Coordinates of C-alpha atoms and ligand atoms in Angstrom, one line a residue:
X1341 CA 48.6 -1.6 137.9
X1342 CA 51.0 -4.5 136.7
X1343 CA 53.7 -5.1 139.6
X1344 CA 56.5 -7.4 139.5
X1345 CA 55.9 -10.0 142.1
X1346 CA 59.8 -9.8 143.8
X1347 CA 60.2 -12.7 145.7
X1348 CA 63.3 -11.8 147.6
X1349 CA 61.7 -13.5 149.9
X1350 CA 60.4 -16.6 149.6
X1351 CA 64.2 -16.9 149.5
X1352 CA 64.2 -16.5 153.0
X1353 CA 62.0 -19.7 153.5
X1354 CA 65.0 -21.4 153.1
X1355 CA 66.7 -19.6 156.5
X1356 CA 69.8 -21.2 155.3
X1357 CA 71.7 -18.3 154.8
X1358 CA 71.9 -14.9 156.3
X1359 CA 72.3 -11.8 153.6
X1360 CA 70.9 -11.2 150.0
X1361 CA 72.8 -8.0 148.3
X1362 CA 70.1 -5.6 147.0
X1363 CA 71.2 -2.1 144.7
X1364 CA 69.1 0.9 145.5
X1365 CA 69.4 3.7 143.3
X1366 CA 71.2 5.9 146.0
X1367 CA 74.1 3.9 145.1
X1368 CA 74.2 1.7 148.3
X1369 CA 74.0 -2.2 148.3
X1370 CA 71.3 -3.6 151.1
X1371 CA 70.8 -6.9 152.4
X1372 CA 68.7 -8.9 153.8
X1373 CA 70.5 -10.9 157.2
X1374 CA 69.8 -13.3 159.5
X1375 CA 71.1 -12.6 162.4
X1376 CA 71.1 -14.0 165.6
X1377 CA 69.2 -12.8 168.8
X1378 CA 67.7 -14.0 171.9
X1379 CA 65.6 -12.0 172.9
X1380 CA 64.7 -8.1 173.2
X1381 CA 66.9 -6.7 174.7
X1382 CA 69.6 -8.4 171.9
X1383 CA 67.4 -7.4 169.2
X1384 CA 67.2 -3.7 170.7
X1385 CA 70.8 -3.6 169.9
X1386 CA 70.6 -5.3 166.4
X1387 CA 67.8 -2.5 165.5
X1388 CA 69.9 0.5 167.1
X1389 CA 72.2 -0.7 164.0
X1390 CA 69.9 1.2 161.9
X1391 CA 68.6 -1.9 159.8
X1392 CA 64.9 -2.4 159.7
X1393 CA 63.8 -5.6 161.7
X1394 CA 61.0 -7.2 159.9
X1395 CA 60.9 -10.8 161.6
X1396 CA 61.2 -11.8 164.8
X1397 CA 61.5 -15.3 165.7
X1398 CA 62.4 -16.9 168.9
X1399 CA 66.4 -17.2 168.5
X1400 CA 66.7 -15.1 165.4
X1401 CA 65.5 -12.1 163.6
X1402 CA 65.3 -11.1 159.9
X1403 CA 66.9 -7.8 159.1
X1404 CA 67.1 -5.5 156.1
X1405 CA 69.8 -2.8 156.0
X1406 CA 72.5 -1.1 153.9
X1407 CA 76.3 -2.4 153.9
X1408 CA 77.3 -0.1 156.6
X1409 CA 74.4 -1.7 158.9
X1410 CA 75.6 -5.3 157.9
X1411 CA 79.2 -4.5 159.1
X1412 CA 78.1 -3.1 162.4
X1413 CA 75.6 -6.4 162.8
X1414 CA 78.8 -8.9 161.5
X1415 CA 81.2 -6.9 164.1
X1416 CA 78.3 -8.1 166.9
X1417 CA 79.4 -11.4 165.9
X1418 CA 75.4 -12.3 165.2
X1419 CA 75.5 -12.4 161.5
X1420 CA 74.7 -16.1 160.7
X1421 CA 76.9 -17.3 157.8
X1422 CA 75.1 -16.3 154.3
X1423 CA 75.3 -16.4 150.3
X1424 CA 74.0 -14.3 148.2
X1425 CA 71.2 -15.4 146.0
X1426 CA 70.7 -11.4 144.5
X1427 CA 70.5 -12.9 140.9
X1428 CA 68.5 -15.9 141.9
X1429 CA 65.5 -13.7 142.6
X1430 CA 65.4 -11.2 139.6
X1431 CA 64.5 -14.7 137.5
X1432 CA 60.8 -15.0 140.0
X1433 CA 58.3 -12.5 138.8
X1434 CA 54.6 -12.2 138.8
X1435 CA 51.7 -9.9 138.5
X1436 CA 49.8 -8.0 141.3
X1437 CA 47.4 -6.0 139.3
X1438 CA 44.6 -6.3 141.9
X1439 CA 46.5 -3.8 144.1
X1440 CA 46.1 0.1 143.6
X1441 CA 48.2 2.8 142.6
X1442 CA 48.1 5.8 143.3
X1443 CA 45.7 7.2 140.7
X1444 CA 43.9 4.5 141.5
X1445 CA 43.3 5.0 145.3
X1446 CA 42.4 8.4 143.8
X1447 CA 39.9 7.3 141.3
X1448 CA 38.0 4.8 143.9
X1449 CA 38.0 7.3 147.0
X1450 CA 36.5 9.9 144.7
X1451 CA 33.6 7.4 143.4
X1452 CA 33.1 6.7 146.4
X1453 CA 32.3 10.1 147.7
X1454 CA 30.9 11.2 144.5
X1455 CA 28.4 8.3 144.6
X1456 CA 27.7 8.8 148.7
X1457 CA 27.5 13.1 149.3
X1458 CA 25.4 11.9 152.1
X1459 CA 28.2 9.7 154.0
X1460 CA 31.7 10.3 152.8
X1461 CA 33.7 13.7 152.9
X1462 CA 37.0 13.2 150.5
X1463 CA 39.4 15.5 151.7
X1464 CA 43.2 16.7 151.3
X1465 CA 44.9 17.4 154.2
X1466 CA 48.1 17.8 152.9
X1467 CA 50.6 17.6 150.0
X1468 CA 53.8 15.5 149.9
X1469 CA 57.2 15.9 148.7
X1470 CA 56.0 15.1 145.2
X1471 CA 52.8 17.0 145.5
X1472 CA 50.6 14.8 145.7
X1473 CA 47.7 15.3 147.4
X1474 CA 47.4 13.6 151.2
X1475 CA 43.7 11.8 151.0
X1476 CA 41.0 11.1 154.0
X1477 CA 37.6 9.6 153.7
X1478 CA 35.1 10.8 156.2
X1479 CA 32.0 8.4 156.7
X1480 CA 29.1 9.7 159.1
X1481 CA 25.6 10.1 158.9
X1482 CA 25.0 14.4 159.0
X1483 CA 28.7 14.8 158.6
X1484 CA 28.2 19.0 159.5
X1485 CA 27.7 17.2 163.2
X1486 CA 30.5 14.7 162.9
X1487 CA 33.0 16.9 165.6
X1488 CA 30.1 16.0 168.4
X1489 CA 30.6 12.2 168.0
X1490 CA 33.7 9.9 169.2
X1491 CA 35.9 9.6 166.2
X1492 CA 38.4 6.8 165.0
X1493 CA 40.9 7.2 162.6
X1494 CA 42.3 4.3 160.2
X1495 CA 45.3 4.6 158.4
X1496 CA 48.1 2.6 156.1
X1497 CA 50.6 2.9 154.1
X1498 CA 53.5 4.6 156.2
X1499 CA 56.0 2.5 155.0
X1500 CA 56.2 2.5 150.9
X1501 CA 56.4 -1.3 150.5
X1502 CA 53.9 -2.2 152.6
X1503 CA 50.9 -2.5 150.0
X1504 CA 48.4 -4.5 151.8
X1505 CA 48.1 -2.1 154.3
X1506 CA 46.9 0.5 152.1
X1507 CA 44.5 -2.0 150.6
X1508 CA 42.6 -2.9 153.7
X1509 CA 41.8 0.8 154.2
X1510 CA 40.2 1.4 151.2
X1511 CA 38.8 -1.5 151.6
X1512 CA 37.3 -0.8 155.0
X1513 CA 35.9 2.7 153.6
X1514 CA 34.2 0.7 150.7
X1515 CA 32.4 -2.0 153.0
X1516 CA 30.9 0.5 155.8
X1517 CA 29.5 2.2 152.8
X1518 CA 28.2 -1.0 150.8
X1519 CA 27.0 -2.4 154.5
X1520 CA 25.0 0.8 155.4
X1521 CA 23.5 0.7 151.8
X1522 CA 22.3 -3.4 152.1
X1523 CA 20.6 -2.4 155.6
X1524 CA 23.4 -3.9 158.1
X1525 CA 22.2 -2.7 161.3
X1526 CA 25.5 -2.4 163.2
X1527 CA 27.1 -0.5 160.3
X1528 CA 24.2 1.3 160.1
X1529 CA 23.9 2.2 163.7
X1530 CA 27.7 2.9 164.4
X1531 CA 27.9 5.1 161.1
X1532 CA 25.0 7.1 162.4
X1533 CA 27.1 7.0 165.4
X1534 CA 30.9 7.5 164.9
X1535 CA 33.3 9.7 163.2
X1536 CA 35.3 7.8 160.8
X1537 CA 38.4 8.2 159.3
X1538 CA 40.4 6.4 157.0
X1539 CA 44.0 7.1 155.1
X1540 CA 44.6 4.7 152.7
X1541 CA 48.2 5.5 152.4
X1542 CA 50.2 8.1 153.8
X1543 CA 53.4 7.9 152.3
X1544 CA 51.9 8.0 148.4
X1545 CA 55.1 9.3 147.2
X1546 CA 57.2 6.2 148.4
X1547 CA 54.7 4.1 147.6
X1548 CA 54.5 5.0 143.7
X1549 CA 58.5 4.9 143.8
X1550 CA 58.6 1.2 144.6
X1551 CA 55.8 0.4 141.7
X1552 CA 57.0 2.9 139.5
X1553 CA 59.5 0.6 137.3
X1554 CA 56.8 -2.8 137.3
X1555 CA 59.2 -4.1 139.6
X1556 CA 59.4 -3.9 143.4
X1557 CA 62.6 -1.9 144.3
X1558 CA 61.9 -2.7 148.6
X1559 CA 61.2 1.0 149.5
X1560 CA 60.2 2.1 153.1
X1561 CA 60.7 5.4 153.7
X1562 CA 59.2 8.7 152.1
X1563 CA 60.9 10.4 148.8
X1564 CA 62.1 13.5 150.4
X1565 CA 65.4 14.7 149.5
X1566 CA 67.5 14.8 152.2
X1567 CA 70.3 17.5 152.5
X1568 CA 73.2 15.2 151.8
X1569 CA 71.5 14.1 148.6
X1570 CA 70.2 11.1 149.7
X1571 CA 66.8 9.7 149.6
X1572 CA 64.0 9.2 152.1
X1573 CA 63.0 9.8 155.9
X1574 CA 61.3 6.5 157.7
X1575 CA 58.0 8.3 158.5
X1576 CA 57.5 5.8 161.7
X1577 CA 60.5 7.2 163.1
X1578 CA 59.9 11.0 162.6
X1579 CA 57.1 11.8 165.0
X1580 CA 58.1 13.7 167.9
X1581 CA 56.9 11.4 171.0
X1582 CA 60.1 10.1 172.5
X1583 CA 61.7 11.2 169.0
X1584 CA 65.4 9.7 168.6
X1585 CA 65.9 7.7 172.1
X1586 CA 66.2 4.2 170.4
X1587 CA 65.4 2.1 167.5
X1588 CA 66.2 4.6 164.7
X1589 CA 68.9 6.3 163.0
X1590 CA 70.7 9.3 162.0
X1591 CA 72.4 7.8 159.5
X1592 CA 70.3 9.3 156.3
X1593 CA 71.1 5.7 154.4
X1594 CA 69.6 3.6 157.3
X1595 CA 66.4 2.1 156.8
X1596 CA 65.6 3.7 159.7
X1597 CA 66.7 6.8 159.4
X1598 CA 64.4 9.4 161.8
X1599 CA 65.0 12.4 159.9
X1600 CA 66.6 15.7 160.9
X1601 CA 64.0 16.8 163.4
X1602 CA 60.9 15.4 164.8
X1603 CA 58.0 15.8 162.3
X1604 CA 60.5 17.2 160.1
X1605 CA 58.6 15.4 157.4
X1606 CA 55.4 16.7 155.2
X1607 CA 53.8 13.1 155.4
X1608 CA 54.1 13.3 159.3
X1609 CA 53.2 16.9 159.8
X1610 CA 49.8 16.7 158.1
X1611 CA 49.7 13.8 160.2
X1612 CA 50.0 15.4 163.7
X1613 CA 47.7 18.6 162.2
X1614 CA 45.2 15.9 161.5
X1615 CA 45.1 14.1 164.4
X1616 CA 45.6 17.3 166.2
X1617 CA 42.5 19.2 164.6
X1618 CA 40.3 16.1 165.1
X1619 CA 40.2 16.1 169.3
X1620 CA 37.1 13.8 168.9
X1621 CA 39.4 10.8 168.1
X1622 CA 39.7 8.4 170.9
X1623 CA 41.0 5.5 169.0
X1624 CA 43.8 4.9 166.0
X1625 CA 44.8 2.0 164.6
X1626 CA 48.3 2.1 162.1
X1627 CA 48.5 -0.7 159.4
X1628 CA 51.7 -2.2 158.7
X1629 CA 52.8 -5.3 157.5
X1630 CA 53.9 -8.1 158.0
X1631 CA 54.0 -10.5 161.0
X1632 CA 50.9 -11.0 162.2
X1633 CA 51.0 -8.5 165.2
X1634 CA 48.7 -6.4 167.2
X1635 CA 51.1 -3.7 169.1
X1636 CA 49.9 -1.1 171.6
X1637 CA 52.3 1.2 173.1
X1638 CA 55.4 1.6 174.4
X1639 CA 57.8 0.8 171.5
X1640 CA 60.2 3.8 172.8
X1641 CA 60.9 1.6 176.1
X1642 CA 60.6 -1.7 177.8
X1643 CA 58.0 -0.3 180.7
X1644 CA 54.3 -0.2 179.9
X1645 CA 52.1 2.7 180.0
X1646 CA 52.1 3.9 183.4
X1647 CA 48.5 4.7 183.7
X1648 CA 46.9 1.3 184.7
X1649 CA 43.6 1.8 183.1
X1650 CA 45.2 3.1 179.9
X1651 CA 47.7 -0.1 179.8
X1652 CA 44.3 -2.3 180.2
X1653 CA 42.4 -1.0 177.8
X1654 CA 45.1 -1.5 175.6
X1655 CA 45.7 -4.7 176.5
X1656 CA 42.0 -6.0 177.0
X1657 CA 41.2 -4.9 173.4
X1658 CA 44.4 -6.1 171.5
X1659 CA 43.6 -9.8 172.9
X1660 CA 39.7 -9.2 171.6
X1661 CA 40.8 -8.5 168.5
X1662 CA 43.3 -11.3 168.3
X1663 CA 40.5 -13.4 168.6
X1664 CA 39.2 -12.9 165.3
X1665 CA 42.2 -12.1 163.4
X1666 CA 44.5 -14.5 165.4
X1667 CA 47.3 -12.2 165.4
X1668 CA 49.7 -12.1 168.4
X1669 CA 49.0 -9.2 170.7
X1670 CA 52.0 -7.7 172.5
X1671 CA 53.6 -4.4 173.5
X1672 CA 55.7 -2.8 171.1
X1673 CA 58.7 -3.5 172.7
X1674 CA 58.7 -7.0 173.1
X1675 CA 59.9 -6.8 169.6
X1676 CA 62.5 -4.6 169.8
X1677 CA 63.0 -0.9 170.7
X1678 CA 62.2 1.4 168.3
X1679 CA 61.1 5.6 168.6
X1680 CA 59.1 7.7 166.8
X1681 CA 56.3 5.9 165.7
X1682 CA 52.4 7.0 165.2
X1683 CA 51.0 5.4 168.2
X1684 CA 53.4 5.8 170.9
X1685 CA 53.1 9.9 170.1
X1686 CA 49.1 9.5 169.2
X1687 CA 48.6 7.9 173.2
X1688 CA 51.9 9.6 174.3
X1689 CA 51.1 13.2 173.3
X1690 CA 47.0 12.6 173.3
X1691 CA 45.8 9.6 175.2
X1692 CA 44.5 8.1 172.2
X1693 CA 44.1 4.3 172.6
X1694 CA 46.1 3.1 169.6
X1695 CA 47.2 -0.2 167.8
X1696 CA 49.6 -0.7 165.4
X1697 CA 48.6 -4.2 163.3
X1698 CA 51.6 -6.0 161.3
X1699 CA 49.1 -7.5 158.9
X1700 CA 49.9 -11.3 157.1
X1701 CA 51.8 -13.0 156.3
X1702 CA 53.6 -14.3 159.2
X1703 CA 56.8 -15.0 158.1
X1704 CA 58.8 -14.3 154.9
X1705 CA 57.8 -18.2 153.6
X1706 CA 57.2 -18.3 150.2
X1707 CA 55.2 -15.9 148.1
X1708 CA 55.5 -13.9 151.7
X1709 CA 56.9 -10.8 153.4
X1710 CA 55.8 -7.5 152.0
X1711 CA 54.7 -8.7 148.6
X1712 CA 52.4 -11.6 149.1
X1713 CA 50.4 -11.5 146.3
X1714 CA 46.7 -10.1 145.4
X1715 CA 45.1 -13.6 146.6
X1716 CA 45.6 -12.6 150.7
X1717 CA 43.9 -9.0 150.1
X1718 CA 40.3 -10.0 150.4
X1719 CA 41.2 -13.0 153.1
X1720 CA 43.2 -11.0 155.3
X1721 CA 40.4 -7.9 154.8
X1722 CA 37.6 -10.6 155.7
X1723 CA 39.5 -11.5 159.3
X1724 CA 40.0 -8.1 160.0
X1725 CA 36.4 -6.6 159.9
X1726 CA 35.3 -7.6 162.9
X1727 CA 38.7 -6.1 164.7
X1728 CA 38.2 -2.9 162.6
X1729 CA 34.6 -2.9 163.8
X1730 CA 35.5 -3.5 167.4
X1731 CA 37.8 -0.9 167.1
X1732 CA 34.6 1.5 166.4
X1733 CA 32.4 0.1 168.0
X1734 CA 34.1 1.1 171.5
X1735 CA 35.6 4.6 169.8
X1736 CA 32.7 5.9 171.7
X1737 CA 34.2 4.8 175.4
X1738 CA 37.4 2.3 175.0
X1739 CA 37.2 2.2 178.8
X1740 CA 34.1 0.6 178.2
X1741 CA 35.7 -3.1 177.6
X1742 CA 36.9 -2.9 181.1
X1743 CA 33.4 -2.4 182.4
X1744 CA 30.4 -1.2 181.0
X1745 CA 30.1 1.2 183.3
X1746 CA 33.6 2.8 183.5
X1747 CA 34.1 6.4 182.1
X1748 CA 37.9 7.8 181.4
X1749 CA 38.0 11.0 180.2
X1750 CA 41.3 10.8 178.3
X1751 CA 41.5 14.8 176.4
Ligands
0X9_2975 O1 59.4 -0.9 162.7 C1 58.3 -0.5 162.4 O2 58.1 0.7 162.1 C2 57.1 -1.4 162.4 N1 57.5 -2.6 161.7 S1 57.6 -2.7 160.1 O3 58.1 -4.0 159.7 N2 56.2 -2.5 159.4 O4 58.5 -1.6 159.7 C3 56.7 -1.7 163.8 C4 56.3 -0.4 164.5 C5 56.1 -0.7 165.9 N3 56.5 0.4 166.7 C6 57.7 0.4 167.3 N4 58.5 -0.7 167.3 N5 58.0 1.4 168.1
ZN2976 ZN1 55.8 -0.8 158.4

């Protein structure tokens, strides 16, 4: 699919200025801000605005939000002085075709299980606003047996603009396949061994809305029409764990807006039936982008999990897998407070060890942010295998990376 490489910003590269004016089609102007905060309990405040915090830096954070969010962030008094380059960036675009669209991720997931009856299941598990259909990919050896094994379940995609992370999925579902097929013995042996599965994306809707013109419009949340005749819910503020206590909004413009009730949403219901019909999982990992970030739970509050063994594991693995991929591991929080979101309610509501990853790049530098071009897919997939594989590799017993012989039975 052609995309328009947007490069509002590599603007930001510059840092010399603090808001770019943006025109969604609900009518409202958004921005990008600069705004000034120390640390997390300042940019707490700054995301209980309702704008979307997207990078966090030691004495300052990036922001994106609509002009009622700017005015409550410039009546903080943190808005750093700022002109607006709006017309500046419409003159910058490229071509992304190596991404997918949606008919794309279609066509490729259904190859793939076409071409591999004996190791991937392609199912629907739901339909969104638009009707389209909600995909997983199973992979197992003797997939009529898969319940009995420990399952781990990828996903991507929750927020529309976020393209990479629906790449690496697909990705990931691809390479176990081609691994098992040129005799890898770990693949082999953890295929045989695991239940795995993958979602590409599960906000398809949104994420067709911000291709759909050639031209990146910066959409987040899902395409539901909301009962004021606005657009969109942010799906990683809409499930129930915690639901509304922080970091969201209830303003139905706000980047952030949590939605009317907790897994009011389509997307986030066929989520939690999912995850809820699968009590094999033991381990979830939610791509986002960007920052270069491995989070583990809580983002709702500044505590960690109570349960010292849980908070361990969590801990223990997310500085393994930094290792490889060199992201920075921290709790959710550190960043800023924000409710709602997959993994606090997937280890909240079932003890399932669970990672969110803010994929590359780490900053909005140019050629950054959310739309960084096709050349970082396959680089940022290759530094991520091994965390992916880690990730199943220990589905089996996360405890085990405590040591070998500890057993948690966490359902
Ligand atoms: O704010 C989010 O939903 C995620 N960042 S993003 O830039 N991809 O939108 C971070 C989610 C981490 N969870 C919490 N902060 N609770
Ligand atoms: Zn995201």
């Amino acid at each position: 699919m052609k995309k328009v490489f947007l490069s509002i910003l590599a603007v930001l590269s510059v840092l010399t200025f603090s808001s770019v004016k943006e025109v969604q089609s609900n009518g409202f102007q958004y921005y990008w801000m600069k705004v000034k905060a120390k640390d997390k309990f300042e940019r707490s405040v700054i995301a209980n605005t309702g704008a979307a915090i997207e990078i966090v830096k030691d004495d300052y954070v990036i922001a994106y939000g609509s002009d009622l969010e700017l005015a409550a962030i410039k009546k903080l008094g943190w808005l750093v002085a700022s002109s607006n380059l709006a017309d500046e960036i419409k003159d910058f675009p490229t071509t992304d075709a190596p991404y997918h669209n949606y008919t794309e991720i279609t066509n490729e997931l259904k190859d793939l299980a076409n071409k591999n009856p004996d190791l991937v299941q392609l199912s629907s598990f739901g339909k969104t606003n638009e009707g389209r259909d909600m995909w997983v990919v199973r992979i197992g050896t003797d997939l009529t047996k898969a319940e009995s094994k420990p399952a781990v379940i990828y996903m991507g995609g929750h927020h529309a603009r976020e393209h990479l992370s629906v790449e690496l999925p697909l990705m990931w579902a691809q390479y176990l396949v081609n691994e098992y097929r040129s005799g890898n013995q770990k693949v082999i042996a953890l295929v045989g061994s695991r239940d795995i599965h993958i979602i590409p994306t599960v906000n398809p809707d949104g994420m067709e809305y911000d291709i759909q013109d050639g031209q990146y419009k910066m959409w987040r949340k899902n395409r539901v029409r909301n009962s004021n005749g606005t657009y969109g819910v942010d799906l990683n503020r809409n499930y129930s764990y915690q639901w509304g206590t922080g970091g969201s909004s209830s303003d139905t413009n706000s980047e952030v807006y949590m939605g009317p009730a907790p897994f009011s949403e389509v997307e986030t219901i066929a989520m939690k039936n999912y995850i809820e019909s699968h009590t094999n999982i033991t381990t979830l990992l939610s791509l986002h982008s960007f920052s270069k970030l491995i989070l583990y739970p809580w983002g709702h509050k500044y505590d960690g999990i109570p349960t010292a063994n849980d908070k361990a594991v969590h801990e223990k693995m997310a500085l393994t897998m930094a290792q490889w991929n060199g992201y920075t591991p921290e709790q959710t929080s550190e960043l800023y407070i924000a409710s709602g979101d997959t993994t606090d309610w997937a280890y909240g509501a079932h003890k399932i060890i669970s990672f969110t990853f803010e994929l590359d790049p780490g900053n909005a530098g140019m050629g950054g942010g959310f739309y960084p071009g096709a050349s970082v897919i396959q680089p940022v997939f290759q530094k991520n295998i091994e965390p992916f594989m880690y990730l199943l590799e220990y589905s089996d017993n996360p405890y085990r990376v405590l040591s070998p012989t500890m057993q948690t039975v966490n359902h």
